[in-house]
Short mmCIF file of C-alpha atoms in Angstrom, two decimals:
data_model
loop_
_atom_site.label_atom_id
_atom_site.label_comp_id
_atom_site.label_asym_id
_atom_site.label_seq_id
_atom_site.Cartn_x
_atom_site.Cartn_y
_atom_site.Cartn_z
CA MET A 170 -25.05 13.80 -23.28
CA ASP A 171 -26.90 10.87 -21.58
CA LYS A 172 -28.81 8.54 -22.67
CA LYS A 173 -31.85 10.23 -20.99
CA THR A 174 -32.04 13.25 -22.51
CA GLN A 175 -30.74 12.24 -26.11
CA GLY A 176 -34.03 10.09 -26.49
CA ALA A 177 -35.88 13.07 -25.68
CA TRP A 178 -34.61 15.36 -27.38
CA ILE A 179 -35.24 12.32 -31.00
CA ILE A 180 -38.94 12.86 -29.91
CA HIS A 181 -39.12 16.37 -30.13
CA HIS A 182 -37.08 16.31 -33.24
CA THR A 183 -39.01 14.29 -34.77
CA ARG A 184 -42.47 15.58 -34.53
CA LYS A 185 -40.92 18.42 -35.82
CA LEU A 186 -39.96 16.39 -38.58
CA GLN A 187 -43.91 14.78 -38.78
CA VAL A 188 -45.79 17.99 -39.88
CA VAL A 189 -42.47 18.60 -42.20
CA THR A 190 -41.75 17.10 -45.44
CA SER A 191 -38.06 15.62 -45.32
CA GLN A 192 -35.66 13.58 -46.38
CA ASP A 193 -33.33 13.46 -43.86
CA PHE A 194 -32.93 12.80 -40.96
CA ASP A 195 -33.50 8.95 -41.52
CA GLN A 196 -32.33 7.01 -38.20
CA LEU A 197 -33.42 9.78 -36.28
CA ALA A 198 -37.24 10.40 -37.15
CA PHE A 199 -37.04 6.46 -37.37
CA ALA A 200 -35.73 6.63 -34.20
CA GLY A 201 -38.11 8.75 -33.31
CA LYS A 202 -40.60 6.58 -34.31
CA CYS A 203 -40.22 3.72 -32.65
CA GLY A 204 -39.98 5.84 -28.90
CA LEU A 205 -43.38 7.48 -29.36
CA MET A 206 -45.30 4.02 -30.15
CA LEU A 207 -43.48 2.59 -26.92
CA SER A 208 -44.54 4.97 -25.34
CA GLY A 209 -48.00 4.33 -26.20
CA ILE A 210 -48.11 1.35 -24.65
CA ALA A 211 -45.92 -0.05 -22.36
CA ALA A 212 -47.14 0.73 -19.02
CA SER A 213 -45.13 0.66 -15.11
CA PHE A 214 -45.56 -3.20 -15.39
CA GLN A 215 -45.89 -5.72 -18.16
CA ALA A 216 -49.35 -6.40 -19.99
CA THR A 217 -50.53 -6.82 -23.47
CA MET A 218 -52.33 -5.10 -25.46
CA SER A 219 -54.88 -5.89 -28.20
CA ARG A 220 -53.85 -5.20 -32.29
CA THR A 221 -56.74 -3.03 -32.11
CA ARG A 222 -55.46 -1.38 -29.71
CA VAL A 223 -51.75 -1.42 -30.44
CA ASP A 224 -53.09 0.65 -34.04
CA ALA A 225 -54.44 2.43 -32.05
CA LEU A 226 -52.75 4.39 -30.40
CA ALA A 227 -49.84 4.58 -33.20
CA LYS A 228 -52.63 6.18 -35.27
CA ALA A 229 -52.37 8.45 -31.60
CA ASN A 230 -48.96 9.19 -31.62
CA GLY A 231 -48.80 9.67 -36.04
CA LEU A 232 -47.53 6.67 -36.94
CA SER A 233 -49.58 4.76 -39.80
CA PRO A 234 -50.78 1.26 -39.60
CA ARG A 235 -49.93 0.23 -42.66
CA SER A 236 -47.19 1.63 -43.66
CA GLU A 237 -44.61 2.75 -40.87
CA LEU A 238 -46.49 0.69 -37.76
CA PRO A 239 -44.99 -2.96 -39.08
CA ALA A 240 -41.61 -1.71 -38.74
CA VAL A 241 -40.99 0.06 -35.98
CA LEU A 242 -43.20 -3.59 -34.02
CA ALA A 243 -39.98 -6.11 -36.07
CA GLU A 244 -37.61 -3.14 -33.80
CA LEU A 245 -39.04 -2.71 -30.58
CA GLU A 246 -38.81 -7.48 -30.97
CA ARG A 247 -35.66 -6.44 -32.17
CA GLN A 248 -34.40 -4.85 -29.14
CA LYS A 249 -36.70 -7.43 -26.64
CA LEU A 250 -39.06 -4.53 -25.03
CA ILE A 251 -41.87 -6.98 -26.42
CA GLN A 252 -42.71 -9.75 -27.51
CA GLN A 253 -45.12 -10.37 -31.23
CA GLY A 254 -48.45 -12.94 -31.24
CA LEU A 255 -51.14 -13.78 -33.96
CA ASP A 256 -54.27 -11.13 -32.11
CA THR A 257 -51.71 -9.04 -29.52
CA VAL A 258 -48.16 -7.37 -28.51
CA GLU A 259 -47.13 -8.34 -24.85
CA VAL A 260 -44.88 -4.66 -23.55
CA LEU A 261 -42.23 -5.02 -21.17
CA GLY A 262 -42.66 -2.81 -17.71
CA LEU A 263 -40.70 0.59 -19.03
CA SER A 264 -40.39 3.34 -17.15
CA THR A 265 -40.54 7.45 -19.46
CA HIS A 266 -37.24 7.53 -18.60
CA SER A 267 -36.46 3.69 -20.21
CA VAL A 268 -37.88 3.91 -23.06
CA LEU A 269 -36.00 7.39 -23.96
CA ASP A 270 -33.05 5.15 -22.98
CA HIS A 271 -34.26 3.03 -24.86
CA THR A 272 -34.49 5.38 -28.37
CA SER A 273 -30.84 6.19 -27.59
CA THR A 274 -29.70 3.00 -28.51
CA ILE A 275 -31.69 2.87 -30.92
CA PHE A 276 -31.27 5.46 -32.60
CA GLN A 277 -27.04 5.23 -31.89
CA GLU A 278 -27.46 1.32 -33.20
CA GLY A 279 -28.96 2.66 -36.35
CA SER A 280 -25.24 4.55 -37.25
CA PRO A 281 -26.70 7.86 -37.28
CA ASP A 282 -25.00 10.30 -39.80
CA SER A 283 -23.37 13.45 -38.20
CA VAL A 284 -25.74 15.87 -38.98
CA GLU A 285 -28.54 13.53 -37.33
CA ASN A 286 -25.11 13.58 -33.84
CA ALA A 287 -25.10 17.16 -34.83
CA VAL A 288 -28.70 19.16 -34.76
CA ILE A 289 -29.53 16.47 -31.82
CA ASP A 290 -25.48 18.53 -30.02
CA ILE A 291 -27.28 22.22 -31.48
CA SER A 292 -30.35 21.75 -29.65
CA GLU A 293 -28.99 21.01 -26.29
CA ASN A 294 -26.18 24.27 -26.46
CA VAL A 295 -28.60 26.70 -27.63
CA SER A 296 -31.25 25.27 -24.53
CA GLU A 297 -29.32 26.52 -22.29
CA SER A 298 -28.66 29.67 -23.78
CA PRO A 299 -29.12 32.02 -26.66
CA VAL A 300 -26.41 31.36 -28.82
CA SER A 301 -25.03 33.51 -31.57
CA GLU A 302 -25.30 31.90 -35.28
CA ASN A 303 -22.39 32.55 -36.46
CA ASP A 304 -21.23 31.29 -33.57
CA LEU A 305 -23.20 27.59 -33.79
CA VAL A 306 -22.26 27.54 -37.01
CA GLN A 307 -18.25 27.64 -36.47
CA PHE A 308 -18.83 25.19 -33.15
CA THR A 309 -21.24 22.92 -35.95
CA SER A 310 -18.42 23.07 -38.82
CA ASP A 311 -15.28 22.42 -36.19
CA THR A 312 -17.16 19.67 -33.14
CA PHE A 313 -18.97 17.45 -36.87
CA GLY A 314 -16.55 18.06 -39.19
CA LEU A 315 -18.56 19.62 -41.43
CA LYS A 316 -17.25 22.32 -44.50
CA THR A 317 -18.44 25.42 -43.39
CA SER A 318 -21.22 25.84 -45.71
CA ASP A 319 -22.39 22.80 -44.88
CA ALA A 320 -22.68 23.49 -41.76
CA LYS A 321 -24.98 26.75 -42.38
CA ASP A 322 -27.08 25.05 -44.81
CA LEU A 323 -27.46 22.48 -41.78
CA VAL A 324 -28.69 25.42 -38.78
CA MET A 325 -30.50 26.67 -40.90
CA LYS A 326 -32.43 23.77 -42.61
CA GLY A 327 -32.56 22.91 -38.56
CA GLU A 328 -34.28 26.40 -37.98
CA CYS A 329 -37.54 25.84 -41.04
CA ILE A 330 -37.66 22.22 -39.09
CA GLY A 331 -38.68 23.62 -36.32
CA PHE A 332 -36.08 20.96 -34.48
CA PHE A 333 -34.14 25.68 -33.42
CA ASP A 334 -35.20 29.66 -33.27
CA ALA A 335 -34.04 32.21 -34.88
CA GLU A 336 -34.70 36.21 -33.95
CA ASN A 337 -32.33 38.86 -35.02
CA ASP A 338 -32.00 41.25 -32.07
CA SER A 339 -32.23 45.49 -32.10
CA ARG A 340 -27.97 45.19 -33.45
CA GLY A 341 -29.03 43.24 -36.24
CA GLU A 342 -27.13 40.02 -34.81
CA ARG A 343 -29.25 36.52 -35.48
CA LEU A 344 -29.78 34.20 -31.70
CA VAL A 345 -30.32 30.56 -32.47
CA PHE A 346 -32.43 28.44 -28.59
CA ASN A 347 -35.11 26.34 -28.67
CA GLY A 348 -38.50 26.55 -26.72
CA ASN A 349 -36.00 24.61 -23.46
CA LEU A 350 -33.76 27.39 -22.05
CA PHE A 351 -35.80 27.68 -18.89
CA ARG A 352 -35.65 24.34 -17.52
CA ALA A 353 -32.82 24.60 -15.85
CA ASP A 354 -31.31 27.58 -14.09
CA GLU A 355 -34.77 29.33 -13.77
CA ILE A 356 -33.62 31.39 -11.04
CA HIS A 357 -30.47 32.79 -12.79
CA LYS A 358 -32.43 33.21 -16.19
CA ILE A 359 -35.21 35.02 -14.73
CA ASN A 360 -33.04 37.63 -13.04
CA THR A 361 -32.15 38.80 -16.55
CA VAL A 362 -35.39 39.01 -18.78
CA ILE A 363 -36.64 40.89 -14.88
CA GLN A 364 -33.49 43.33 -16.55
CA THR A 365 -35.40 44.35 -19.71
CA MET A 366 -38.57 44.92 -17.26
CA GLY A 367 -39.80 48.65 -17.27
CA THR A 368 -41.22 48.89 -13.04
CA THR A 369 -44.94 48.09 -13.30
CA GLU A 370 -44.52 44.33 -15.76
CA THR A 371 -41.88 43.86 -13.16
CA GLN A 372 -44.19 44.00 -10.50
CA ARG A 373 -46.83 42.09 -12.58
CA PHE A 374 -44.31 38.97 -14.05
CA ARG A 375 -44.12 38.39 -10.54
CA GLU A 376 -47.04 38.45 -9.86
CA LEU A 377 -47.93 35.47 -11.97
CA ASN A 378 -45.01 33.51 -11.06
CA ASP A 379 -46.24 33.74 -7.75
CA ILE A 380 -49.83 31.98 -8.92
CA LEU A 381 -47.75 29.82 -10.81
CA ALA A 382 -45.75 28.73 -7.51
CA LYS A 383 -48.93 28.75 -5.66
CA GLN A 384 -51.25 26.82 -7.98
CA GLY A 385 -49.08 24.66 -10.69
CA CYS A 386 -51.76 25.80 -13.08
CA ILE A 387 -53.58 28.10 -14.23
CA THR A 388 -55.83 28.54 -17.05
CA LEU A 389 -54.79 31.46 -20.15
CA LYS A 390 -56.70 34.17 -18.78
CA GLN A 391 -55.96 33.74 -15.79
CA ALA A 392 -52.50 34.70 -17.33
CA HIS A 393 -53.47 37.79 -18.99
CA THR A 394 -55.71 39.26 -16.44
CA VAL A 395 -51.79 39.56 -14.37
CA VAL A 396 -49.81 40.37 -17.32
CA THR A 397 -51.17 42.19 -20.79
CA ARG A 398 -51.68 39.81 -23.27
CA GLN A 399 -48.13 41.26 -25.40
CA LEU A 400 -45.85 40.60 -22.00
CA PHE A 401 -47.20 37.14 -22.12
CA ASN A 402 -46.87 36.51 -26.13
CA LYS A 403 -43.26 37.58 -25.40
CA LEU A 404 -42.14 35.61 -22.70
CA GLN A 405 -44.43 32.33 -23.81
CA SER A 406 -42.39 32.82 -27.33
CA ILE A 407 -38.86 31.91 -25.98
CA GLY A 408 -41.01 29.21 -23.22
CA LEU A 409 -40.32 31.19 -20.21
CA TYR A 410 -44.12 29.61 -19.90
CA ASP A 411 -45.90 26.60 -21.23
CA VAL A 412 -49.47 27.11 -22.88
CA ASN A 413 -51.54 23.34 -23.02
CA LYS A 414 -54.58 23.39 -25.22
CA ILE A 415 -56.85 20.52 -24.32
CA GLY A 416 -60.59 19.86 -26.48
CA ASN A 417 -63.71 18.89 -26.29
CA GLU A 418 -66.87 19.51 -27.97
CA SER A 419 -67.73 22.93 -26.20
CA GLY A 420 -63.97 24.09 -27.86
CA SER A 421 -60.18 24.86 -26.72
CA HIS A 422 -59.47 25.68 -23.10
CA PHE A 423 -55.79 26.91 -22.40
CA PHE A 424 -53.90 26.11 -19.73
CA VAL A 425 -50.58 27.92 -18.06
CA THR A 426 -47.23 25.91 -16.88
CA ARG A 427 -44.03 26.72 -15.54
CA PRO A 428 -41.14 24.34 -18.22
CA ALA A 429 -39.49 24.91 -14.13
CA ALA A 430 -42.75 22.90 -13.02
CA PHE A 431 -41.93 19.88 -15.06
CA SER A 432 -38.09 19.43 -14.40
CA LYS A 433 -37.91 17.17 -11.56
CA PHE A 434 -35.92 15.29 -11.11
CA THR A 435 -33.01 15.46 -13.77
CA SER A 436 -33.77 19.58 -15.06
CA THR A 437 -33.63 18.32 -18.81
CA ILE A 438 -35.56 18.65 -21.16
CA ALA A 439 -36.30 13.91 -20.27
CA ASP A 440 -38.00 14.71 -17.61
CA ASP A 441 -41.72 15.00 -19.23
CA ALA A 442 -40.44 14.64 -22.94
CA PHE A 443 -43.76 12.39 -24.65
CA ASP A 444 -46.04 15.68 -22.36
CA LEU A 445 -47.83 13.31 -20.55
CA SER A 446 -47.15 14.67 -17.10
CA LYS A 447 -48.77 17.85 -18.61
CA ALA A 448 -51.74 16.54 -20.51
CA LEU A 449 -52.32 14.67 -16.82
CA VAL A 450 -51.72 17.71 -15.25
CA SER A 451 -53.90 19.81 -17.81
CA SER A 452 -56.85 17.41 -18.19
CA LEU A 453 -57.60 17.63 -13.77
CA THR A 454 -57.28 21.02 -14.06
CA TYR A 455 -60.31 20.87 -16.32
CA GLY A 456 -61.66 19.24 -14.45
CA MET A 457 -61.00 20.93 -11.20
CA THR A 458 -62.05 25.17 -11.90
CA ILE A 459 -63.56 24.79 -15.55
CA SER A 460 -65.49 22.11 -16.51
CA ALA A 461 -69.44 22.58 -15.45
CA PHE A 462 -68.84 18.94 -11.93
CA GLY A 463 -65.62 21.02 -11.82
CA ARG A 464 -65.07 20.37 -8.16
CA GLY A 465 -62.90 22.73 -6.34
CA ARG A 466 -58.30 24.09 -6.40
CA ILE A 467 -56.82 21.12 -8.46
CA GLN A 468 -54.73 20.35 -5.07
CA MET A 469 -57.54 18.87 -3.88
CA ILE A 470 -56.71 15.62 -6.12
CA SER A 471 -53.14 14.82 -3.71
CA ALA A 472 -54.63 12.19 -1.85
CA LEU A 473 -56.78 10.06 -5.16
CA MET A 474 -52.94 10.66 -7.36
CA ASN A 475 -52.06 8.33 -5.15
CA LYS A 476 -54.32 6.41 -5.66
CA LEU A 477 -53.90 6.79 -8.57
CA ILE A 478 -49.87 6.21 -8.20
CA ALA A 479 -50.58 2.86 -5.81
CA GLY A 480 -52.20 0.77 -9.61
CA SER A 481 -55.66 1.18 -7.55
CA TRP A 482 -58.57 1.54 -9.80
CA VAL A 483 -61.06 4.19 -9.57
CA GLY A 484 -63.57 4.71 -10.72
CA PRO A 485 -66.95 3.47 -11.66
CA ALA A 486 -68.48 6.89 -13.00
CA THR A 487 -70.16 6.99 -15.74
CA ALA A 488 -68.54 10.08 -16.82
CA ILE A 489 -64.92 8.35 -16.95
CA GLY A 490 -65.92 6.02 -20.52
CA HIS A 491 -65.69 9.87 -22.52
CA ASP A 492 -64.04 12.14 -19.67
CA TYR A 493 -60.31 11.16 -19.94
CA GLN A 494 -60.38 9.66 -23.55
CA ALA A 495 -56.48 12.21 -25.04
CA LEU A 496 -55.18 10.25 -21.77
CA GLU A 497 -56.66 7.29 -22.75
CA SER A 498 -55.68 7.43 -26.59
CA ARG A 499 -52.00 8.07 -25.18
CA GLY A 500 -51.36 5.20 -23.22
CA VAL A 501 -51.92 7.62 -20.48
CA VAL A 502 -54.36 5.45 -18.28
CA GLU A 503 -56.20 2.32 -18.57
CA VAL A 504 -60.01 2.59 -18.88
CA LYS A 505 -62.77 -0.31 -18.90
CA PRO A 506 -66.37 -1.37 -18.39
CA SER A 507 -68.07 -2.00 -14.79
CA SER A 508 -71.40 -2.53 -14.42
CA GLY A 509 -74.45 -0.65 -17.33
CA SER A 510 -72.71 2.51 -17.98
CA MET A 511 -70.24 3.12 -15.42
CA PHE A 512 -66.83 2.88 -16.46
CA ILE A 513 -63.60 1.83 -14.17
CA MET A 514 -60.35 3.74 -14.30
CA ARG A 515 -56.63 3.21 -14.38
CA LEU A 516 -53.46 4.83 -14.61
CA LEU A 517 -50.75 2.34 -15.97
CA LYS A 518 -47.67 4.90 -16.60
CA ARG A 519 -46.85 5.87 -12.81
CA ASP A 520 -44.28 7.82 -13.36
CA VAL A 521 -46.50 10.56 -15.30
CA GLY A 522 -48.86 10.16 -11.53
CA ARG A 523 -45.73 10.89 -10.17
CA LEU A 524 -44.58 14.03 -11.46
CA ALA A 525 -48.08 15.25 -11.86
CA LEU A 526 -49.27 14.84 -8.17
CA ALA A 527 -45.12 16.74 -7.92
CA VAL A 528 -46.49 19.70 -9.90
CA ILE A 529 -50.33 19.64 -7.92
CA GLN A 530 -48.52 19.34 -4.25
CA GLU A 531 -46.23 21.75 -5.94
CA GLY A 532 -48.29 24.92 -4.05
CA ASP A 533 -50.51 24.92 -1.31
CA ALA A 534 -51.70 22.10 -1.03
CA THR A 535 -54.08 21.04 1.65
CA SER A 536 -55.90 18.18 3.25
CA GLU A 537 -59.28 17.42 1.89
CA ALA A 538 -60.05 15.08 -0.34
CA ILE A 539 -61.78 14.04 -2.88
CA THR A 540 -63.43 10.70 -4.11
CA GLN A 541 -63.67 10.36 -7.53
CA LEU A 542 -62.56 11.82 -10.99
CA PRO A 543 -63.48 15.56 -11.51
CA SER A 544 -65.61 15.73 -15.46
CA ALA A 545 -63.20 16.79 -17.06
CA ALA A 546 -64.57 15.85 -20.52
CA VAL A 547 -60.66 16.58 -22.56
CA ASN A 548 -60.51 15.72 -25.33
CA HIS A 549 -57.56 16.25 -27.16
CA TYR A 550 -54.69 18.17 -25.50
CA THR A 551 -52.11 20.49 -27.92
CA GLY A 552 -48.09 20.46 -25.46
CA PRO A 553 -46.45 24.03 -25.08
CA GLU A 554 -44.01 23.42 -27.92
CA SER A 555 -46.80 23.02 -30.93
CA ASN A 556 -49.00 25.83 -29.52
CA ARG A 557 -44.98 28.08 -29.32
CA VAL A 558 -44.78 28.40 -32.29
CA ILE A 559 -47.67 29.08 -33.58
CA ILE A 560 -47.36 32.36 -31.04
CA ARG A 561 -43.96 33.03 -32.85
CA LYS A 562 -45.72 32.79 -36.30
CA ASN A 563 -47.83 35.33 -35.19
CA ILE A 564 -46.27 38.78 -33.40
CA THR A 565 -45.25 41.20 -34.82
CA ASP A 566 -42.62 42.45 -36.02
CA PRO A 567 -41.39 45.10 -33.28
CA LEU A 568 -42.50 42.15 -30.54
CA LYS A 569 -40.06 40.34 -32.77
CA ARG A 570 -37.02 42.30 -31.42
CA GLY A 571 -37.82 43.19 -28.05
CA VAL A 572 -37.96 38.77 -28.23
CA GLY A 573 -34.15 39.55 -30.07
CA ASN A 574 -32.76 42.36 -27.04
CA LEU A 575 -34.41 39.14 -24.62
CA LEU A 576 -32.63 36.46 -25.73
CA THR A 577 -29.02 38.89 -26.15
CA GLU A 578 -29.58 39.85 -22.27
CA LEU A 579 -30.30 36.15 -21.63
CA ARG A 580 -26.49 34.86 -23.62
CA THR A 581 -25.12 37.57 -21.89
CA GLY A 582 -26.18 37.45 -18.31
CA GLY A 583 -27.28 41.63 -18.81
CA LEU A 584 -23.92 42.32 -19.43
CA LYS A 585 -24.41 43.68 -22.32
CA ARG A 586 -25.70 46.90 -23.22
#
């Protein structure tokens, strides 16, 4: 496993650990928090920011400025990635992939124990195809030198924390998987899914995939008009579709994307490990299609995105001051006052912008351009994994069995009947 992929799994697992009470996986959690913080403060170019800004970005990434941030910043300084001053922090220019590399380095230098290495390897393994829980326990025991009982406890603990999922099929076999099944080898796996469907479901499923291929990102409401809610929930629960949630004073809004659309360059979890490109695409889609000041389809924004990727400031506009708070709190964009009540904005993470643009341009991009950012008013963003977990907790028992049978088909390539 390369360092970028390992770093991405460390980030994934750290987010899971942040929402549970667990004293295990200490080095993994520390390295992950370093990675989350570094992602928040790093731009594509060397930059200096105030301590106040650093504290705000720490809170946005789930770190306590008082109890956790000092140790994290000390480690980042030891790695020569930042330099701390009295009131400021200077940060090297880094890409998202570089952040993942450094996350992996911090993890490895901290001498992680065998179970921490094991949960990362297991996650990568079950992201390729579902694995029988019994086979996985044996693999873990053999590979990491654990007793069979300890390996079984580790797999069950990983399932409870959310490092990976498990579901029983109709034969009673328990299969382990995670939400990254469809980031690679998508066509083969989708063809296997189609084999489990009837004629009508297949037709609607193909129609939805065609729409996503043309538009890159659509509303969940639109998706539900094409396929039934039950079928969509089943497919979302195994990670075939990503659902992104953004929120503002008018409520929550949900958008659907394809996982493979955000694996443009590596076909792994590493390409958008922090969900930043998904957040950017979802915010822009909201501004173009739902916002009261929306100005048309998302494809129209390509020229403006290229301007942002080139490092230019956009604006001035009054709305910029409050419309992109979710992206600002994640260190994706920088907003500053211009004149009067007007603000200007620039993109801090150009690789995030390039990946977002690749998704936007995936379908029928037009040559029509706009000169202002769409009004989005997006205050917070929730990524696909959190939304998938919610769906999995709420699906009915019959639907769970259907999910289990679908996982069996994916594991066997449709050969096991």
